Structure formats: C-alpha cells, structure tokens
Coordinates of C-alpha atoms and ligand atoms in Angstrom, one line a residue:
M1 CA 0.0 0.0 0.0
S2 CA 1.4 3.4 -1.0
L3 CA 0.4 6.8 0.2
A4 CA 3.2 8.5 -1.7
G5 CA 2.4 12.0 -2.8
R6 CA -1.0 12.2 -1.0
S7 CA -2.1 14.8 1.5
L8 CA -4.0 14.3 4.7
V9 CA -6.5 17.2 5.1
S10 CA -9.5 15.3 6.6
I11 CA -9.4 11.9 8.3
N12 CA -11.7 10.9 5.6
D13 CA -8.9 11.2 3.0
V14 CA -7.6 7.9 4.1
S15 CA -9.4 4.5 4.0
N16 CA -9.7 2.2 7.0
G17 CA -7.1 -0.1 5.5
E18 CA -4.7 2.9 5.1
V19 CA -5.2 3.9 8.7
E20 CA -4.3 0.4 9.8
G21 CA -1.2 0.6 7.6
I22 CA -0.2 3.9 9.2
L23 CA -0.7 2.5 12.7
S24 CA 1.2 -0.7 12.1
L25 CA 4.2 1.3 10.7
A26 CA 3.9 3.5 13.8
D27 CA 4.5 0.4 15.8
K28 CA 7.8 -0.2 14.0
M29 CA 8.7 3.4 14.4
Q30 CA 8.0 3.1 18.1
D31 CA 10.4 0.1 18.3
S32 CA 13.1 2.2 16.7
K33 CA 12.7 4.9 19.3
G34 CA 16.0 6.4 20.4
S35 CA 17.8 5.7 17.2
K36 CA 17.9 8.2 14.4
L37 CA 16.8 6.6 11.1
D38 CA 18.0 7.9 7.7
L39 CA 14.8 7.3 5.8
C40 CA 14.2 11.0 5.1
Q41 CA 17.8 12.1 4.7
G42 CA 17.9 15.2 2.4
K43 CA 14.1 15.8 2.8
I44 CA 12.7 19.0 4.3
L45 CA 9.5 19.4 6.2
A46 CA 7.9 22.9 6.4
S47 CA 6.2 23.4 9.7
L48 CA 3.7 26.2 9.4
F49 CA 1.9 26.9 12.7
F50 CA -0.3 29.9 12.6
E51 CA -2.0 29.0 15.9
P52 CA -0.5 28.0 19.2
S53 CA 0.8 24.5 19.5
T54 CA 3.1 22.5 21.7
R55 CA 2.5 18.8 21.1
T56 CA 1.5 18.7 17.5
R57 CA 4.3 21.0 16.2
L58 CA 7.1 19.5 18.4
S59 CA 6.0 16.0 17.7
F60 CA 6.0 16.6 13.9
E61 CA 9.4 18.3 14.1
A62 CA 10.8 15.5 16.3
A63 CA 9.3 12.9 14.0
M64 CA 11.1 14.4 10.9
Q65 CA 14.4 14.7 12.7
R66 CA 14.2 11.1 13.9
L67 CA 13.6 10.1 10.3
G68 CA 16.9 11.9 9.4
G69 CA 15.2 14.8 7.6
S70 CA 15.3 18.5 8.5
V71 CA 12.7 21.1 9.3
I72 CA 12.1 24.7 8.3
G73 CA 9.2 26.7 9.9
A74 CA 7.1 29.6 10.6
V75 CA 5.1 30.0 13.8
D76 CA 3.2 33.2 13.4
T77 CA 1.3 34.9 10.5
K78 CA 3.0 38.1 11.6
T79 CA 6.4 36.8 10.6
T80 CA 5.3 35.7 7.1
S81 CA 3.9 37.4 4.1
L82 CA 0.4 36.3 5.0
S83 CA 0.5 39.5 7.2
K84 CA 1.1 41.5 4.0
G85 CA -2.1 40.0 2.5
E86 CA -0.5 37.1 0.6
S87 CA -3.0 34.3 -0.1
I88 CA -2.7 30.8 1.4
A89 CA -2.6 29.5 -2.2
D90 CA 0.5 31.6 -3.1
M91 CA 2.2 30.8 0.2
A92 CA 1.6 27.1 -0.4
R93 CA 2.9 27.3 -4.0
V94 CA 6.1 28.9 -2.8
V95 CA 6.7 26.7 0.3
G96 CA 6.1 23.7 -1.9
K97 CA 9.2 24.6 -3.8
Y98 CA 11.3 24.8 -0.7
A99 CA 10.1 21.7 1.2
D100 CA 9.1 18.2 0.4
I101 CA 6.2 18.1 2.7
I102 CA 4.1 20.7 4.5
V103 CA 2.4 20.6 7.9
I104 CA 0.0 23.5 8.4
R105 CA -2.2 24.7 11.4
H106 CA -4.4 27.7 10.6
P107 CA -7.4 29.2 12.3
W108 CA -9.4 29.3 9.0
E109 CA -11.4 26.2 8.4
G110 CA -10.4 24.6 5.1
A111 CA -7.0 26.4 5.0
A112 CA -5.2 23.1 4.8
R113 CA -7.4 22.0 1.9
V114 CA -6.4 25.1 -0.1
A115 CA -2.8 24.6 0.8
A116 CA -3.0 21.0 -0.5
E117 CA -4.6 22.2 -3.7
Y118 CA -1.7 24.5 -4.5
A119 CA 1.4 23.2 -2.8
G120 CA 2.4 20.4 -5.3
V121 CA 3.8 18.4 -2.3
P122 CA 1.9 16.5 0.4
V123 CA 0.2 18.7 2.9
I124 CA -0.8 17.5 6.4
N125 CA -3.6 19.3 8.3
A126 CA -2.4 19.9 11.9
G127 CA -5.7 21.6 12.8
D128 CA -7.9 24.0 10.8
G129 CA -10.0 26.2 13.1
S130 CA -12.8 24.2 14.7
H131 CA -13.0 21.8 11.8
E132 CA -10.7 18.8 11.8
H133 CA -7.4 17.5 13.3
P134 CA -6.8 14.2 11.6
T135 CA -3.3 13.4 12.9
Q136 CA -4.6 13.8 16.5
T137 CA -7.2 11.2 15.6
L138 CA -4.5 8.8 14.4
C139 CA -2.8 9.2 17.8
D140 CA -6.1 8.7 19.6
I141 CA -7.0 5.5 17.7
Y142 CA -3.5 4.2 18.1
T143 CA -3.7 4.7 21.9
I144 CA -7.1 3.0 22.1
K145 CA -6.1 0.1 19.9
K146 CA -2.9 -0.5 21.9
A147 CA -4.9 -0.6 25.2
R148 CA -7.9 -2.5 24.0
G149 CA -6.7 -4.3 20.9
K150 CA -9.6 -3.1 18.7
I151 CA -12.0 -0.3 18.0
K152 CA -14.9 -2.3 16.6
G153 CA -17.7 -2.9 19.1
L154 CA -16.3 -0.5 21.7
T155 CA -18.4 2.3 23.3
I156 CA -16.6 5.6 23.3
A157 CA -17.8 8.8 25.0
L158 CA -16.8 12.1 23.6
C159 CA -17.1 14.8 26.2
G160 CA -16.7 18.6 26.6
D161 CA -16.6 21.2 23.9
L162 CA -17.9 19.1 21.0
K163 CA -18.9 22.2 19.1
H164 CA -15.5 23.8 18.6
G165 CA -13.2 20.8 19.5
R166 CA -11.8 19.8 16.1
T167 CA -10.2 16.7 17.5
T168 CA -13.7 15.3 18.4
H169 CA -14.9 15.8 14.8
S170 CA -12.2 13.8 13.1
L171 CA -12.3 11.2 15.9
A172 CA -16.1 10.8 15.6
Y173 CA -15.8 10.0 11.8
M174 CA -13.0 7.5 12.5
L175 CA -14.8 5.7 15.3
A176 CA -17.9 5.4 13.2
R177 CA -15.9 4.0 10.3
F178 CA -14.2 1.4 12.6
G179 CA -17.5 0.3 14.1
A180 CA -17.6 1.9 17.5
T181 CA -20.6 3.2 19.3
I182 CA -20.2 6.9 20.1
V183 CA -21.9 8.8 22.9
F184 CA -21.8 12.6 22.7
Y185 CA -21.8 14.3 26.1
S186 CA -21.3 18.1 25.8
G187 CA -20.8 21.1 28.0
P188 CA -23.4 23.9 28.1
S189 CA -24.6 24.7 24.5
L190 CA -21.5 23.0 23.2
G191 CA -23.0 20.0 21.4
P192 CA -21.5 18.6 18.1
P193 CA -22.2 20.5 14.9
E194 CA -25.1 19.2 12.9
Y195 CA -22.8 18.5 9.9
V196 CA -20.8 16.0 12.0
L197 CA -23.9 14.2 13.1
R198 CA -25.4 14.3 9.6
K199 CA -22.2 12.9 8.1
L200 CA -22.2 10.0 10.5
T201 CA -25.7 8.9 9.3
T202 CA -25.6 9.8 5.7
E203 CA -22.1 8.8 4.8
Y204 CA -21.4 5.9 7.2
N205 CA -25.0 4.7 7.3
G206 CA -25.2 4.4 11.1
V207 CA -28.1 5.0 13.4
L208 CA -28.2 8.2 15.5
R209 CA -30.5 8.4 18.5
R210 CA -31.1 11.8 20.0
P211 CA -32.6 11.7 23.5
T212 CA -35.7 13.7 23.9
G213 CA -37.0 15.3 27.0
R214 CA -35.0 15.4 30.2
N215 CA -31.4 14.4 30.4
L216 CA -31.9 11.1 32.0
S217 CA -28.5 9.6 31.4
S218 CA -26.8 8.8 34.7
L219 CA -23.3 9.2 33.3
A220 CA -24.1 12.6 31.8
L221 CA -25.4 13.8 35.1
A222 CA -22.4 12.5 37.0
L223 CA -19.9 14.2 34.6
G224 CA -19.5 17.3 36.7
G225 CA -17.1 16.1 39.3
S226 CA -17.8 17.3 42.8
G227 CA -19.1 20.6 41.5
K228 CA -22.6 21.5 40.2
A229 CA -21.8 20.9 36.6
S230 CA -23.1 18.1 34.4
A231 CA -22.9 17.2 30.8
T232 CA -25.7 16.9 28.3
L233 CA -26.3 13.7 26.4
D234 CA -26.7 15.0 22.8
A235 CA -26.8 11.8 20.8
I236 CA -25.7 8.2 20.6
Y237 CA -24.4 6.8 17.3
V238 CA -24.5 3.1 16.6
T239 CA -22.6 1.6 13.7
P240 CA -24.7 -0.2 11.0
R241 CA -26.2 -3.3 12.4
T242 CA -29.2 -5.2 11.3
S243 CA -32.6 -3.8 12.2
H244 CA -33.2 -6.9 14.2
D245 CA -30.1 -6.0 16.3
L246 CA -31.4 -2.5 16.9
A247 CA -34.8 -3.7 17.8
L248 CA -33.3 -5.7 20.6
I249 CA -31.9 -2.5 22.1
P250 CA -34.8 -0.1 22.2
D251 CA -33.2 2.3 24.6
L252 CA -29.6 2.9 23.8
R253 CA -29.3 5.4 26.6
A254 CA -30.2 2.8 29.2
E255 CA -27.8 0.4 27.6
V256 CA -24.9 2.8 27.8
D257 CA -25.7 3.6 31.5
L258 CA -26.0 -0.1 32.2
K259 CA -22.9 -1.4 30.4
G260 CA -20.7 1.7 30.8
V261 CA -18.2 3.0 28.3
D262 CA -14.8 1.7 27.2
A263 CA -13.2 5.1 26.9
L264 CA -14.0 8.7 27.9
Y265 CA -12.5 11.2 25.6
M266 CA -12.5 14.6 27.4
T267 CA -11.7 17.9 25.8
R268 CA -11.2 21.4 27.1
L269 CA -13.4 24.5 26.6
Q270 CA -12.1 26.1 23.4
Q271 CA -12.4 29.6 24.8
E272 CA -10.4 31.2 22.0
R273 CA -13.0 30.2 19.4
F274 CA -16.0 32.1 20.7
S275 CA -16.6 35.3 22.4
D276 CA -19.3 34.2 24.9
A277 CA -17.2 31.7 26.8
K278 CA -18.4 33.4 30.0
G279 CA -17.7 32.3 33.6
D280 CA -21.0 30.5 33.6
T281 CA -20.0 28.2 30.8
R282 CA -16.8 27.5 32.6
K283 CA -18.6 26.8 35.9
A284 CA -21.0 24.4 34.3
Y285 CA -18.3 22.6 32.3
P286 CA -18.1 18.8 32.8
V287 CA -15.2 17.5 34.9
V288 CA -13.7 14.1 35.5
D289 CA -12.3 13.6 39.0
K290 CA -11.7 10.7 41.4
D291 CA -15.4 10.5 42.4
V292 CA -16.6 10.4 38.8
L293 CA -14.1 7.7 38.0
K294 CA -15.5 5.6 40.8
R295 CA -18.8 5.2 38.9
K296 CA -19.7 1.8 37.5
E297 CA -20.1 3.2 34.0
L298 CA -16.4 4.2 34.0
K299 CA -15.0 1.1 35.7
R300 CA -13.1 -0.1 32.6
A301 CA -13.0 3.3 30.8
L302 CA -9.7 4.6 29.5
V303 CA -9.5 8.4 30.0
L304 CA -8.2 10.2 27.0
H305 CA -7.6 13.9 26.2
P306 CA -5.8 15.5 23.3
L307 CA -4.3 18.1 25.7
P308 CA -3.8 20.8 26.8
R309 CA -6.2 20.4 29.7
L310 CA -7.6 23.2 31.8
D311 CA -9.6 21.9 34.8
E312 CA -11.8 19.3 33.1
I313 CA -9.5 16.5 34.2
A314 CA -8.6 16.7 37.9
R315 CA -4.9 16.2 38.5
E316 CA -5.8 13.7 41.2
I317 CA -6.5 11.1 38.6
D318 CA -3.2 11.4 36.7
A319 CA -1.8 8.4 38.5
D320 CA -4.9 6.2 37.9
P321 CA -4.0 3.4 35.5
R322 CA -7.0 4.3 33.3
S323 CA -5.6 7.8 32.6
M324 CA -4.0 7.6 29.2
Y325 CA -3.5 11.2 28.1
F326 CA 0.2 11.5 28.6
E327 CA 0.8 8.2 26.8
Q328 CA -1.5 9.4 24.1
A329 CA 0.6 12.5 23.6
A330 CA 3.8 10.5 23.6
H331 CA 2.5 8.3 20.8
G332 CA 2.5 11.5 18.6
V333 CA 6.1 11.1 17.4
A334 CA 5.9 7.5 16.2
V335 CA 2.5 8.0 14.5
R336 CA 3.7 11.1 12.8
M337 CA 7.0 9.4 11.7
A338 CA 4.9 6.7 10.1
L339 CA 2.7 9.2 8.3
I340 CA 5.5 11.4 7.0
A341 CA 7.5 8.4 5.8
L342 CA 4.4 7.1 3.9
L343 CA 3.4 10.4 2.3
L344 CA 7.0 11.0 1.2
G345 CA 7.0 7.5 -0.3
V346 CA 10.1 6.3 1.6
Q347 CA 8.1 3.5 3.2
Q348 CA 5.2 1.4 2.1
A349 CA 2.7 0.1 4.6
E350 CA 1.5 -3.4 4.9
A351 CA -2.1 -3.7 3.8
P352 CA -4.3 -5.3 6.4
A353 CA -5.3 -8.9 5.7
E354 CA -9.0 -8.3 6.0
R355 CA -11.0 -5.2 5.2
T356 CA -12.8 -3.5 8.0
L357 CA -16.3 -2.0 7.8
P358 CA -17.8 -0.3 4.9
E359 CA -16.1 2.9 4.1
V360 CA -17.9 6.0 2.9
V361 CA -21.1 4.7 1.6
T362 CA -22.4 7.4 -0.6
Q363 CA -20.5 9.7 -2.9
P364 CA -22.4 13.0 -2.9
E365 CA -22.5 15.3 -5.9
I366 CA -20.4 18.5 -5.9
Y367 CA -21.8 21.9 -6.8
R368 CA -19.4 24.6 -7.7
S369 CA -20.3 28.1 -8.9
D370 CA -19.1 31.6 -8.6
L371 CA -22.6 32.9 -9.3
G372 CA -24.7 31.9 -6.3
S373 CA -24.6 31.3 -2.6
R374 CA -21.4 31.4 -0.6
C375 CA -20.5 29.7 2.6
E376 CA -21.9 31.5 5.7
N377 CA -19.2 30.3 8.2
P378 CA -17.2 33.4 9.1
A379 CA -14.2 31.1 9.8
C380 CA -14.3 29.4 6.4
V381 CA -11.2 29.9 4.1
S382 CA -13.6 30.4 1.1
V383 CA -15.0 33.4 2.9
H384 CA -11.6 34.9 3.8
E385 CA -10.0 34.2 0.4
A386 CA -13.1 34.8 -1.7
R387 CA -11.0 36.6 -4.3
Y388 CA -9.8 33.2 -5.8
I389 CA -11.8 30.5 -4.1
A390 CA -15.1 29.7 -5.8
P391 CA -17.8 28.3 -3.4
E392 CA -18.0 24.6 -3.6
F393 CA -20.6 22.5 -1.9
V394 CA -21.8 19.0 -1.6
V395 CA -25.6 18.5 -1.9
C396 CA -26.1 16.5 1.3
G397 CA -29.8 16.7 1.9
N398 CA -33.0 17.1 -0.2
K399 CA -35.8 17.9 2.2
P400 CA -35.0 20.7 2.8
L401 CA -32.3 21.1 0.2
T402 CA -29.0 21.3 2.1
L403 CA -25.5 22.2 0.9
R404 CA -22.3 21.4 2.7
C405 CA -19.2 23.5 2.1
V406 CA -16.4 21.4 0.7
Y407 CA -13.8 23.5 2.7
C408 CA -15.3 23.7 6.2
D409 CA -18.3 21.3 6.1
Y410 CA -20.7 24.1 7.3
E411 CA -24.2 23.5 6.1
K412 CA -26.7 25.9 4.6
Q413 CA -30.1 25.8 3.1
P414 CA -30.5 28.0 0.0
N415 CA -33.9 29.3 -0.9
Y416 CA -33.9 29.4 -4.7
V417 CA -32.3 27.4 -7.4
G418 CA -31.6 28.7 -10.9
N419 CA -31.4 26.6 -14.1
L420 CA -28.2 27.6 -15.9
K421 CA -29.7 26.6 -19.3
S422 CA -33.1 28.4 -19.1
R423 CA -31.9 31.1 -16.7
I424 CA -35.1 30.6 -14.7
Y425 CA -35.1 30.3 -11.0
Y426 CA -37.5 28.4 -8.7
A427 CA -38.1 28.2 -4.9
C428 CA -36.2 25.2 -3.6
Q429 CA -39.4 23.5 -2.5
D430 CA -40.8 23.7 -6.0
I431 CA -41.0 20.3 -7.6
R432 CA -39.4 21.7 -10.7
A433 CA -36.4 22.8 -8.8
R434 CA -35.7 19.1 -7.9
Q435 CA -35.6 18.2 -11.6
I436 CA -32.6 20.4 -12.4
K437 CA -29.3 18.5 -12.5
V438 CA -26.8 19.7 -10.0
S439 CA -24.3 20.5 -12.8
N440 CA -27.0 22.9 -14.3
S441 CA -27.9 24.5 -10.9
V442 CA -27.1 27.8 -9.3
F443 CA -28.3 28.2 -5.7
F444 CA -29.4 31.5 -4.4
D445 CA -30.2 32.9 -0.9
S446 CA -32.7 35.4 -2.2
E447 CA -34.7 36.4 -5.3
E448 CA -32.8 39.7 -5.5
K449 CA -29.5 37.8 -5.8
A450 CA -30.9 35.5 -8.5
Q451 CA -32.2 38.5 -10.4
E452 CA -28.9 40.4 -10.0
R453 CA -27.3 37.5 -11.7
G454 CA -29.7 37.7 -14.7
F455 CA -32.1 34.9 -13.7
R456 CA -35.9 35.3 -14.2
P457 CA -38.5 34.0 -11.8
S458 CA -40.6 31.0 -12.8
A459 CA -44.3 31.6 -13.3
K460 CA -45.0 30.4 -9.8
A461 CA -42.3 32.5 -8.2
Q462 CA -43.7 35.5 -10.1
Q463 CA -47.2 35.0 -8.5
R464 CA -45.8 34.9 -5.0
Ligands
NCD1 C1 -5.8 20.0 20.4 C2 -5.9 21.0 19.2 O1 -5.0 21.8 19.0 O2 -7.0 21.0 18.6 N1 -4.5 19.9 20.8 C3 -3.6 19.1 20.2 O3 -3.3 19.3 19.0 N2 -3.1 18.1 20.9 C4 -6.8 20.2 21.4 C5 -7.0 21.6 22.0 O4 -6.3 22.5 21.7 O5 -7.8 21.6 22.9

C-alpha cells in the first residue's frame, strides 16, 4: 500500500485499511525509538503553525528529525507574508518549492485543503480552526487500539466542547468507520455541529438516536465532578447493524448507562474560538475527577484527552492506570513518523489482511459556482479568500435542500435554485427545482440575488 504524494486534510482522506497501515508502521517506528533513522535524509518538512501548539508541532518536528530529515518553519502569520495580504494559495505554492512536505495549522477552516490544492507536495492538516485534526485522531486511535486491541464494538464517550473541538470531529468519523458506538456528552450549549452528526448517518449509514425530554443519562449527570456541573447527552451513534439487532436495544441510553463505556475522551473548553465563553460556561463545564471515576459506567474506561487540559480532568486522577492522556501525547512522534514516511514514499505500509467495515457509503454530488450562494461560516477559508476560491458544496440533503461547504463542512439551506440553461429560478421546495441537474444548478439565498445574476422568476415564483 502506497500513500506517496498524497495529502491528509481530513481523516476521511484515508481509508480504514490505510489507517491500519499507518498504525502498524507506527509500531515499527515506536520500536526504533531512540535511534535516528535515515529514511528521510535530504528531505525537508515545512512546519507552518499559525495557531499556538506544543505537542502537535514539536512531535511533527521531532518525527522528521528522527527520520533523518530537516525542518524549516514559521510559527506566526505576523512573521510571514500572510500578514502582507498574501494568499494561502500563493504561500503554499512557494513553500512547496522549498520543502518536500508541509504541515499546516491555521485558524481558518479549510485552509489546509487550499494549501493542499496548490502546494504540489503532500500537505498535512495539523488543525484548521474548529474543523478537523486528523493526525490527533491517528494518535487517539493508536492509543485505544494499543490498550484494547480493537475499536470495533467499543463504546466511546466524547465529552466537553464538542462544538469547537476539532479533535472530536475527526475522531467521531474515524470511530464510526471502525465500528464503535459513540456517545456525545457536551458542556453547556457545546453540542456537536449538525454537519458532524449528519455525516455519520448519511455517509457511514449508522443510526443516530437523540434523546428527547429530560437528560436522564446517569453518566451525563455525573460528569460534573464534585461541583454542580453536568454534561448533556446529545446523541448516541451506533454503527450499522441489522434492524433486528437494533430492535433488541430499544433504549440505547439505558444500555450505555448499564454497560458503561470503554473510553471517555475529554476535551477542554475552546475559549479562544468564541466570544461568549463566560464564567457560567466554565462553571457548568463537565469535569472528571476521582469520584466520577468511581462510577460503575467508567469502571473499565480509558480516560483520553488531546491536551492541553484546563480543569476538566482533575490532577488527582493522573496516576490512575485508566488515565492515558500523557501516553497518548507520547505516541504522537511514532504516529507522525509513520505518516511522514508514507506520504513521502520512503516507506510502504502493509495492507491489512481483512478489510474492515464499509467505508464512505455514498458519494455525494459536488456543486461549484461563482454565481450563487457562498459559505456562511465566518471562519471558512472560502470566505476569507473569496478573491480566488469559488464556493464549492456537496448536496447533502434534499428535504430541505441542504448544501455542505467542501472546505469547512458548514451546512446551509439556500432558498432558490436557478437553471443555468433556461436562466429561470425556482423556490427550492418547487417540484421543478428538484428536476434540475446539480451541474446545471445555481443556488441563491434570495430572489434579489438571483435577479442580480440575470435569472428570471418561474411563473409560480412571479405569482408569489
Ligand atoms: C488540540 C488542538 O489543537 O486541537 N491539541 C492538540 O493538538 N493536541 C486540542 C486543544 O487545543 O484543545
């Protein structure tokens, strides 16, 4: 199996088999620890970190040095020409001529995708805003597999700021793809984005149950440490099973409370990502401490955290054998060594003997047009760099018509759709709108916008 020349922007850019290949090479890299290899001699890694980082940047740089390569880097937009208004595309084109591989962390969602489109060398996303962090997921999965031997069939709780925590988004996709049950427990108003939940069901074909009414999950209520906080149970995702199977488990919430979880993945409040991270949000934020760990639901649970932690994991549990977060961070070097070596083509990975679960099930259609709707996520790279990035969306739902931005995954529901051939537009609910092929469609947010672009209303739209 070769990954040579590829980029890793989303965890969904690699198949399950490829992930297993990366992790088994990471095992070998782990064994070589302490010795410097010469696999990447003469190769250069560009380390571009436009957001704070300790573990991710240093483990990437340590990984390249252990592989015998060297590192060039920038750690602040202020010290690069981005501060002079240079585009990410131009920067990537240039850095791609200086280095053999680029690692980029940037606050704009989709920035790594743009860099990968222009660099001409492999690009690794080391975190793009609140969106994704695929290499952290590789470390997370590696840690769980080492401790439990498998992912399939495990029940894993993601907890904390699931809205802004990019590590939880990439991890949720990966867990779903490997066949785990995922329980989402969030802090106050910090539930997972709709696009993450929708992807789990539309692309991995799983079943998502959202509890209604009061939060009756015992673990959710307990996740508050000795303080007054608790978590909210947002959803439970179960990997595709037969309907017969599901019928046997009518109440997933009770099942989770009864059987407990195999791992609790805690995350910090991402206060830098939103302005209203008030004291109240902090006070009500879930915490894992000694008392919480005594609960029967967590008896066998590994405690994971991408770090850095604030107060959501009490220091008193650091010595508990279930606490894995420092080990998880330590795995970063071996996992990243494996990934760099594979993308640079200096190593091949062994393909796994048996294929795991179904990969992405549906391949949605892509819609790309300069004329119509743009992404509404203020953190999206296509908004910041609109001068050269045309909006690109996946049509991910029909009732109501829903578009998902290719760069940041943010969803929107346009109101009107124009036919490029006839130059007539319709309300999206109009049956005739559904008959237009995506390749002939232009989506608009308002009639004014459609008319500005030279489209005429359909007879029905005129009557309205
Ligand atoms: C995470 C990140 O940057 O998203 N840290 C990491 O890379 N290990 C988590 C965080 O910052 O909370």
